[in-house]
Coordinates of N, CA and C in Angstrom, one line a residue:
M10 N 122.3 -20.7 103.9 CA 123.4 -19.7 103.7 C 123.6 -18.8 104.9
P11 N 124.8 -18.6 105.3 CA 125.1 -17.7 106.5 C 124.8 -16.2 106.1
R12 N 124.3 -15.5 107.1 CA 124.0 -14.2 106.9 C 125.3 -13.3 106.8
Q13 N 125.2 -12.3 106.0 CA 126.3 -11.4 105.7 C 126.6 -10.5 106.8
R14 N 127.7 -10.4 107.3 CA 127.9 -9.4 108.5 C 128.1 -8.0 107.8
I15 N 127.3 -7.1 108.2 CA 127.3 -5.7 107.7 C 128.4 -4.9 108.5
T16 N 129.3 -4.3 107.8 CA 130.4 -3.4 108.6 C 130.1 -2.0 108.3
K17 N 130.8 -1.2 109.1 CA 130.6 0.3 109.0 C 131.1 0.7 107.6
E18 N 132.3 0.0 107.2 CA 132.8 0.3 105.9 C 131.9 0.0 104.9
M19 N 131.0 -1.0 104.9 CA 130.1 -1.4 103.9 C 129.0 -0.2 103.9
V20 N 128.6 0.1 105.1 CA 127.6 1.2 105.2 C 128.0 2.4 104.5
V21 N 129.2 2.9 104.8 CA 129.7 4.1 104.3 C 129.9 4.0 102.8
E22 N 130.4 2.9 102.3 CA 130.5 2.6 100.8 C 129.2 2.7 100.2
A23 N 128.2 2.1 100.7 CA 126.9 2.0 100.1 C 126.3 3.5 100.1
A24 N 126.4 4.2 101.2 CA 125.8 5.6 101.3 C 126.7 6.5 100.2
F25 N 128.0 6.2 100.0 CA 128.8 7.0 99.0 C 128.3 6.7 97.7
E26 N 128.0 5.4 97.3 CA 127.6 5.1 96.0 C 126.1 5.7 95.8
I27 N 125.3 5.7 96.8 CA 124.1 6.4 96.6 C 124.2 7.9 96.4
A28 N 125.1 8.5 97.1 CA 125.3 10.0 97.0 C 126.0 10.2 95.6
R29 N 126.8 9.3 95.1 CA 127.4 9.5 93.9 C 126.4 9.4 92.6
S30 N 125.5 8.4 92.8 CA 124.6 8.4 91.7 C 123.2 9.1 91.8
Q31 N 122.9 9.6 93.0 CA 121.6 10.2 93.2 C 121.6 11.5 93.9
G32 N 122.8 11.7 94.6 CA 122.9 12.9 95.4 C 122.8 12.7 96.8
M33 N 123.4 13.5 97.7 CA 123.5 13.4 99.1 C 122.1 13.3 99.8
E34 N 121.1 14.0 99.2 CA 119.8 14.0 99.7 C 119.2 12.7 99.8
Q35 N 119.6 11.7 98.9 CA 119.1 10.4 98.8 C 119.7 9.5 99.8
V36 N 120.8 9.9 100.5 CA 121.4 9.0 101.5 C 120.5 8.9 102.8
M37 N 119.8 7.8 102.8 CA 118.8 7.6 103.9 C 119.0 6.1 104.4
V38 N 118.7 6.0 105.7 CA 118.9 4.7 106.2 C 118.2 3.6 105.3
K39 N 116.9 3.8 104.9 CA 116.2 2.9 104.1 C 116.9 2.6 102.8
S40 N 117.4 3.6 102.2 CA 118.1 3.4 100.9 C 119.4 2.7 101.0
I41 N 120.0 2.9 102.1 CA 121.3 2.2 102.4 C 121.1 0.7 102.7
A42 N 120.0 0.5 103.5 CA 119.6 -0.9 103.8 C 119.2 -1.6 102.5
G43 N 118.5 -0.9 101.6 CA 118.0 -1.6 100.3 C 119.3 -1.8 99.4
K44 N 120.3 -1.0 99.4 CA 121.4 -1.2 98.6 C 122.3 -2.4 99.2
L45 N 122.2 -2.5 100.5 CA 123.1 -3.6 101.2 C 122.2 -4.9 101.2
G46 N 121.0 -4.8 100.9 CA 120.1 -6.1 101.2 C 119.9 -6.5 102.5
C47 N 119.8 -5.5 103.4 CA 119.6 -5.9 104.9 C 118.5 -5.0 105.5
S48 N 118.2 -5.3 106.7 CA 117.3 -4.5 107.5 C 117.9 -3.2 107.8
V49 N 117.1 -2.3 108.3 CA 117.8 -1.0 108.7 C 118.5 -1.1 110.1
Q50 N 118.2 -2.2 110.9 CA 119.0 -2.4 112.1 C 120.4 -2.2 112.0
P51 N 121.1 -2.8 111.1 CA 122.6 -2.7 111.1 C 123.1 -1.4 110.7
I52 N 122.3 -0.6 110.0 CA 122.7 0.8 109.5 C 122.6 1.6 110.9
Y53 N 121.5 1.5 111.6 CA 121.4 2.2 112.8 C 122.4 2.0 113.9
S54 N 123.0 0.7 113.9 CA 123.9 0.4 114.8 C 125.3 1.0 114.6
Y55 N 125.5 1.5 113.3 CA 126.7 2.1 113.0 C 126.5 3.6 112.9
C56 N 125.3 4.1 112.7 CA 125.1 5.6 112.5 C 124.3 6.1 113.7
Q57 N 124.9 6.8 114.5 CA 124.1 7.4 115.6 C 123.2 8.4 115.1
N58 N 123.6 9.2 114.0 CA 122.8 10.1 113.3 C 123.2 10.2 111.9
M59 N 122.4 10.8 111.0 CA 122.7 11.0 109.6 C 123.9 12.0 109.5
E60 N 124.0 13.0 110.2 CA 125.0 14.0 110.1 C 126.4 13.3 110.2
G61 N 126.6 12.4 111.0 CA 127.9 11.6 111.1 C 128.0 10.8 109.9
L62 N 127.1 10.2 109.4 CA 127.3 9.4 108.2 C 127.5 10.2 107.0
R63 N 126.8 11.4 106.9 CA 127.1 12.4 105.8 C 128.5 12.8 105.9
K64 N 129.1 13.1 107.0 CA 130.4 13.4 107.2 C 131.3 12.4 106.7
D65 N 131.0 11.2 107.0 CA 131.9 10.0 106.5 C 131.8 10.0 105.0
V66 N 130.6 10.2 104.4 CA 130.5 10.2 103.0 C 131.2 11.4 102.3
A67 N 131.2 12.5 103.0 CA 132.0 13.7 102.5 C 133.6 13.3 102.6
D68 N 133.9 12.7 103.6 CA 135.3 12.2 103.7 C 135.7 11.2 102.6
R69 N 134.9 10.3 102.3 CA 135.1 9.3 101.3 C 135.1 10.1 99.9
T70 N 134.2 11.0 99.8 CA 134.2 11.9 98.6 C 135.5 12.6 98.4
N71 N 136.0 13.1 99.4 CA 137.3 13.9 99.4 C 138.4 12.9 98.9
Q72 N 138.5 11.7 99.4 CA 139.4 10.7 99.0 C 139.3 10.3 97.5
F73 N 138.1 10.2 97.0 CA 137.8 9.9 95.6 C 138.3 11.1 94.9
I74 N 138.1 12.2 95.2 CA 138.4 13.5 94.4 C 140.0 13.6 94.3
H75 N 140.5 13.4 95.4 CA 142.1 13.6 95.3 C 142.7 12.6 94.4
R76 N 142.1 11.3 94.4 CA 142.6 10.3 93.5 C 142.2 10.6 92.1
Y77 N 141.1 11.2 91.9 CA 140.7 11.6 90.5 C 141.5 12.6 89.9
V78 N 141.7 13.7 90.7 CA 142.6 14.8 90.2 C 144.0 14.4 90.0
A79 N 144.6 13.5 90.8 CA 145.9 13.0 90.6 C 146.1 12.3 89.5
A80 N 145.1 11.5 89.1 CA 145.0 10.7 87.9 C 144.9 11.5 86.6
H81 N 144.5 12.6 86.7 CA 144.2 13.6 85.6 C 145.3 14.6 85.4
L82 N 146.2 14.6 86.2 CA 147.3 15.7 86.1 C 148.2 15.5 85.0
N83 N 148.6 16.6 84.4 CA 149.7 16.7 83.5 C 150.9 17.3 84.3
R84 N 151.9 16.5 84.5 CA 153.1 16.9 85.3 C 153.8 18.1 84.7
E85 N 153.8 18.2 83.4 CA 154.4 19.3 82.6 C 153.6 20.6 82.9
D86 N 152.3 20.6 83.2 CA 151.5 21.8 83.4 C 150.5 21.5 84.5
M87 N 151.1 21.4 85.7 CA 150.2 20.9 86.8 C 149.1 22.0 87.1
F88 N 149.5 23.2 87.0 CA 148.5 24.1 87.4 C 147.2 24.1 86.6
R89 N 147.4 24.3 85.2 CA 146.3 24.3 84.3 C 145.5 22.9 84.3
S90 N 146.4 21.8 84.4 CA 145.6 20.5 84.3 C 144.8 20.3 85.7
T91 N 145.2 20.8 86.8 CA 144.5 20.6 88.0 C 143.3 21.3 87.8
G92 N 143.1 22.5 87.3 CA 141.9 23.2 87.2 C 141.0 22.5 86.1
Q93 N 141.6 22.0 85.0 CA 140.8 21.2 84.1 C 140.3 19.9 84.6
A94 N 141.0 19.3 85.5 CA 140.6 18.0 86.2 C 139.4 18.3 87.0
Y95 N 139.3 19.4 87.7 CA 138.2 19.8 88.5 C 136.9 20.0 87.7
I96 N 137.2 20.6 86.6 CA 136.0 20.8 85.7 C 135.6 19.6 85.1
Q97 N 136.4 18.6 84.7 CA 136.1 17.4 84.2 C 135.4 16.5 85.1
L98 N 135.8 16.6 86.4 CA 135.1 15.9 87.5 C 133.8 16.4 87.7
A99 N 133.5 17.7 87.5 CA 132.2 18.4 87.7 C 131.2 17.7 86.7
K100 N 131.8 17.5 85.4 CA 131.0 17.0 84.3 C 130.7 15.5 84.5
E101 N 131.7 14.7 85.0 CA 131.6 13.3 85.1 C 130.9 12.9 86.3
E102 N 131.2 13.6 87.5 CA 130.7 13.2 88.8 C 130.0 14.5 89.4
P103 N 128.9 14.9 88.9 CA 128.4 16.1 89.4 C 127.8 16.0 90.8
N104 N 127.3 14.9 91.2 CA 126.9 14.8 92.6 C 128.1 14.8 93.6
L105 N 129.2 14.1 93.2 CA 130.3 14.2 94.1 C 130.9 15.5 94.1
F106 N 131.0 16.3 93.0 CA 131.5 17.6 92.9 C 130.7 18.5 93.9
K107 N 129.4 18.4 93.9 CA 128.5 19.3 94.7 C 128.9 18.9 96.2
I108 N 129.0 17.6 96.5 CA 129.2 17.2 97.9 C 130.7 17.8 98.3
F109 N 131.7 17.7 97.5 CA 133.0 18.3 97.7 C 132.9 19.8 98.0
I110 N 132.2 20.4 97.1 CA 132.1 22.0 97.3 C 131.2 22.4 98.5
L111 N 130.2 21.8 98.6 CA 129.2 22.2 99.5 C 129.4 21.7 101.0
H112 N 130.2 20.8 101.2 CA 130.4 20.3 102.7 C 130.9 21.4 103.5
Q113 N 130.4 21.3 104.7 CA 130.8 22.3 105.8 C 132.1 22.3 106.1
R114 N 132.9 23.5 106.1 CA 134.3 23.6 106.5 C 134.2 24.5 107.8
E115 N 134.5 23.8 108.9 CA 134.5 24.5 110.2 C 135.8 25.3 110.4
G116 N 135.6 26.4 111.1 CA 136.9 27.2 111.5 C 137.5 27.9 110.4
I117 N 136.9 28.3 109.4 CA 137.4 29.2 108.2 C 136.7 30.5 108.3
S118 N 137.5 31.5 108.4 CA 137.0 33.0 108.5 C 137.7 33.9 107.5
S119 N 138.5 33.3 106.6 CA 139.1 34.1 105.5 C 139.5 33.1 104.4
L120 N 139.6 33.9 103.2 CA 140.0 33.0 102.0 C 141.4 32.5 102.3
E121 N 142.3 33.2 103.0 CA 143.6 32.7 103.2 C 143.6 31.4 104.1
E122 N 142.7 31.4 105.1 CA 142.5 30.2 105.9 C 142.0 29.0 105.0
L123 N 141.1 29.3 104.1 CA 140.6 28.3 103.3 C 141.6 27.7 102.3
Y124 N 142.5 28.7 101.8 CA 143.6 28.3 101.0 C 144.5 27.4 101.8
E125 N 144.9 27.8 102.9 CA 145.8 27.1 103.9 C 145.4 25.6 104.0
R126 N 144.1 25.5 104.3 CA 143.6 24.3 104.7 C 143.3 23.3 103.5
E127 N 142.9 23.9 102.3 CA 142.5 23.0 101.2 C 143.6 22.7 100.3
V128 N 144.7 23.4 100.2 CA 145.7 23.4 99.1 C 147.0 22.7 99.7
N129 N 147.5 21.9 98.8 CA 148.9 21.3 99.0 C 149.8 22.5 99.3
P130 N 150.6 22.5 100.5 CA 151.4 23.6 100.8 C 152.5 23.8 99.7
Q131 N 152.8 22.8 98.9 CA 154.0 23.0 97.9 C 153.4 23.5 96.6
M132 N 152.0 23.7 96.4 CA 151.6 24.0 95.1 C 152.0 25.4 94.8
A133 N 152.1 26.4 95.7 CA 152.5 27.7 95.2 C 153.9 27.7 94.7
K134 N 154.8 27.0 95.4 CA 156.1 26.9 94.9 C 156.3 26.3 93.6
I135 N 155.5 25.2 93.3 CA 155.4 24.6 92.0 C 155.0 25.5 91.0
I136 N 153.8 26.2 91.2 CA 153.3 27.2 90.3 C 154.3 28.3 90.0
G137 N 154.9 28.8 91.0 CA 156.0 29.9 91.0 C 157.1 29.4 90.1
D138 N 157.6 28.2 90.3 CA 158.8 27.7 89.6 C 158.2 27.4 88.1
Q139 N 157.2 26.9 87.8 CA 156.7 26.6 86.5 C 156.6 27.9 85.7
L140 N 156.0 28.9 86.4 CA 155.6 30.2 85.7 C 156.6 31.3 85.9
H141 N 157.7 31.1 86.7 CA 158.7 32.1 86.9 C 158.1 33.3 87.6
I142 N 157.4 33.1 88.6 CA 156.8 34.2 89.4 C 157.1 33.9 90.8
S143 N 156.9 34.9 91.7 CA 157.2 34.8 93.1 C 156.1 33.8 93.7
I144 N 156.5 33.3 94.9 CA 155.5 32.5 95.6 C 154.2 33.3 96.0
A145 N 154.5 34.6 96.4 CA 153.3 35.4 96.7 C 152.3 35.5 95.5
Q146 N 153.0 35.8 94.4 CA 152.2 35.9 93.1 C 151.5 34.6 92.8
A147 N 152.3 33.5 93.0 CA 151.7 32.1 92.7 C 150.6 31.9 93.6
R148 N 150.5 32.3 94.8 CA 149.5 32.0 95.8 C 148.3 32.8 95.4
E149 N 148.5 34.0 95.0 CA 147.3 34.9 94.7 C 146.8 34.4 93.3
L150 N 147.6 34.0 92.4 CA 147.1 33.4 91.2 C 146.3 32.2 91.5
H151 N 146.8 31.2 92.3 CA 146.2 29.9 92.6 C 144.8 30.2 93.3
L152 N 144.8 31.1 94.3 CA 143.6 31.3 95.0 C 142.5 31.9 94.1
N153 N 142.9 32.8 93.2 CA 141.9 33.4 92.2 C 141.4 32.3 91.3
M154 N 142.3 31.4 90.9 CA 141.8 30.3 89.9 C 140.9 29.2 90.7
L155 N 141.3 29.0 91.9 CA 140.4 28.1 92.7 C 139.1 28.7 92.8
I156 N 139.0 29.9 93.2 CA 137.6 30.6 93.4 C 136.8 30.5 92.1
Y157 N 137.5 30.9 91.0 CA 136.9 30.9 89.6 C 136.5 29.4 89.2
T158 N 137.4 28.5 89.3 CA 137.1 27.1 88.9 C 135.9 26.5 89.7
I159 N 136.0 26.7 91.0 CA 134.9 26.2 91.8 C 133.5 26.8 91.2
G160 N 133.5 28.1 90.9 CA 132.3 28.7 90.4 C 132.0 28.0 89.0
L161 N 132.8 27.9 88.2 CA 132.6 27.3 86.9 C 132.2 25.8 87.0
G162 N 132.8 25.1 87.9 CA 132.5 23.7 88.2 C 131.1 23.6 88.7
T163 N 130.7 24.5 89.5 CA 129.5 24.5 90.1 C 128.4 24.7 89.1
I164 N 128.6 25.8 88.2 CA 127.6 26.0 87.2 C 127.5 24.8 86.2
F165 N 128.7 24.2 85.9 CA 128.7 23.0 85.1 C 128.0 21.8 85.6
S166 N 128.0 21.6 87.0 CA 127.5 20.4 87.6 C 126.0 20.6 87.8
V167 N 125.4 21.9 87.7 CA 124.0 22.0 88.0 C 123.2 22.5 86.7
T168 N 123.7 22.5 85.6 CA 123.1 22.9 84.3 C 122.7 21.7 83.5
T169 N 121.5 21.8 83.0 CA 121.1 20.7 82.0 C 120.6 21.3 80.8
P170 N 120.8 20.7 79.6 CA 121.5 19.5 79.3 C 123.0 19.7 79.6
G171 N 123.5 20.8 79.8 CA 124.8 21.1 80.2 C 125.6 22.0 79.1
I172 N 126.4 22.8 79.7 CA 127.2 23.6 78.9 C 128.5 22.7 78.3
S173 N 128.9 23.1 77.1 CA 129.9 22.2 76.6 C 131.2 22.4 77.3
A174 N 132.0 21.4 77.4 CA 133.4 21.4 78.1 C 134.2 22.4 77.5
S175 N 134.1 22.5 76.1 CA 135.1 23.4 75.4 C 134.8 24.8 75.8
E176 N 133.4 25.2 76.0 CA 133.1 26.5 76.4 C 133.6 26.9 77.8
I177 N 133.5 25.9 78.7 CA 134.0 26.0 80.1 C 135.5 26.1 80.0
Y178 N 136.1 25.3 79.3 CA 137.6 25.5 79.4 C 138.1 26.7 78.7
R179 N 137.5 27.3 77.7 CA 137.8 28.7 77.2 C 137.6 29.7 78.2
Q180 N 136.6 29.6 79.0 CA 136.3 30.6 80.0 C 137.5 30.5 81.1
Q181 N 137.7 29.3 81.4 CA 138.8 29.0 82.5 C 140.1 29.5 81.9
E182 N 140.5 29.4 80.7 CA 141.7 29.8 80.1 C 141.8 31.4 80.1
G183 N 140.6 31.9 79.8 CA 140.6 33.4 79.7 C 140.9 34.0 81.1
A184 N 140.2 33.4 82.2 CA 140.5 33.8 83.5 C 141.9 33.6 84.0
Y185 N 142.5 32.4 83.6 CA 143.9 32.2 83.9 C 144.7 33.3 83.3
K186 N 144.5 33.7 82.1 CA 145.4 34.7 81.4 C 145.3 36.0 82.2
A187 N 143.9 36.3 82.5 CA 143.7 37.6 83.2 C 144.2 37.6 84.6
F188 N 144.1 36.6 85.3 CA 144.7 36.5 86.7 C 146.2 36.5 86.7
L189 N 146.8 35.8 85.6 CA 148.3 35.8 85.5 C 148.8 37.2 85.2
N190 N 148.1 37.9 84.3 CA 148.4 39.2 84.0 C 148.3 40.1 85.2
Q191 N 147.3 39.8 86.0 CA 147.1 40.8 87.2 C 148.2 40.5 88.2
A192 N 148.7 39.1 88.2 CA 149.8 38.9 89.1 C 151.2 39.4 88.6
G193 N 151.1 40.1 87.4 CA 152.4 40.6 86.9 C 153.2 39.9 86.0
K194 N 152.6 38.9 85.4 CA 153.2 38.1 84.4 C 152.4 38.0 83.1
D195 N 153.2 38.3 81.9 CA 152.5 38.3 80.7 C 152.2 36.8 80.3
P196 N 151.0 36.4 80.2 CA 150.6 34.9 79.9 C 151.2 34.4 78.7
E197 N 151.6 35.2 77.7 CA 152.1 34.8 76.4 C 153.6 34.6 76.5
K198 N 154.4 35.1 77.5 CA 155.7 34.7 77.7 C 155.9 33.7 78.7
K199 N 156.5 32.7 78.3 CA 156.8 31.5 79.2 C 158.1 31.6 80.0

């Protein structure tokens, strides 16, 4: 039987699957080789260091998360459903959520810079149009909800046996109403 040629994509995918099921701390050359059924030599040939491989896994995680969130969006209520999708992700994929939240973000020195880098630039306009608030109010609301949702998702992903999703969603909804009110819009009026 011919030997299987190990590619860099195979190495990254195996590392991603290990990170997904066991956490990033379990992504090691030996565990990747075991998953691929090969010696450690091909892994070393693609990975100059583990930091580079972990960055590749974080990039692969980001791709997964963007597809996951897009698949769980309600186009009629994008803002709420986006936050709920991240909470659902934290429940279903806690290791990937942790990787997404905890990966190093270089060159960020303010929340505004974080918002600019991490968010679709059209999102504030979409939120503003759906909620009938200004773009500035929408950006403030969105940033506040991002910060809050990341915190809730982190709590959700690290607690066992786990907080109920309904409790998390109630908390998220309460924050949404408070932040919307703070932005100058009565949450009860559409």
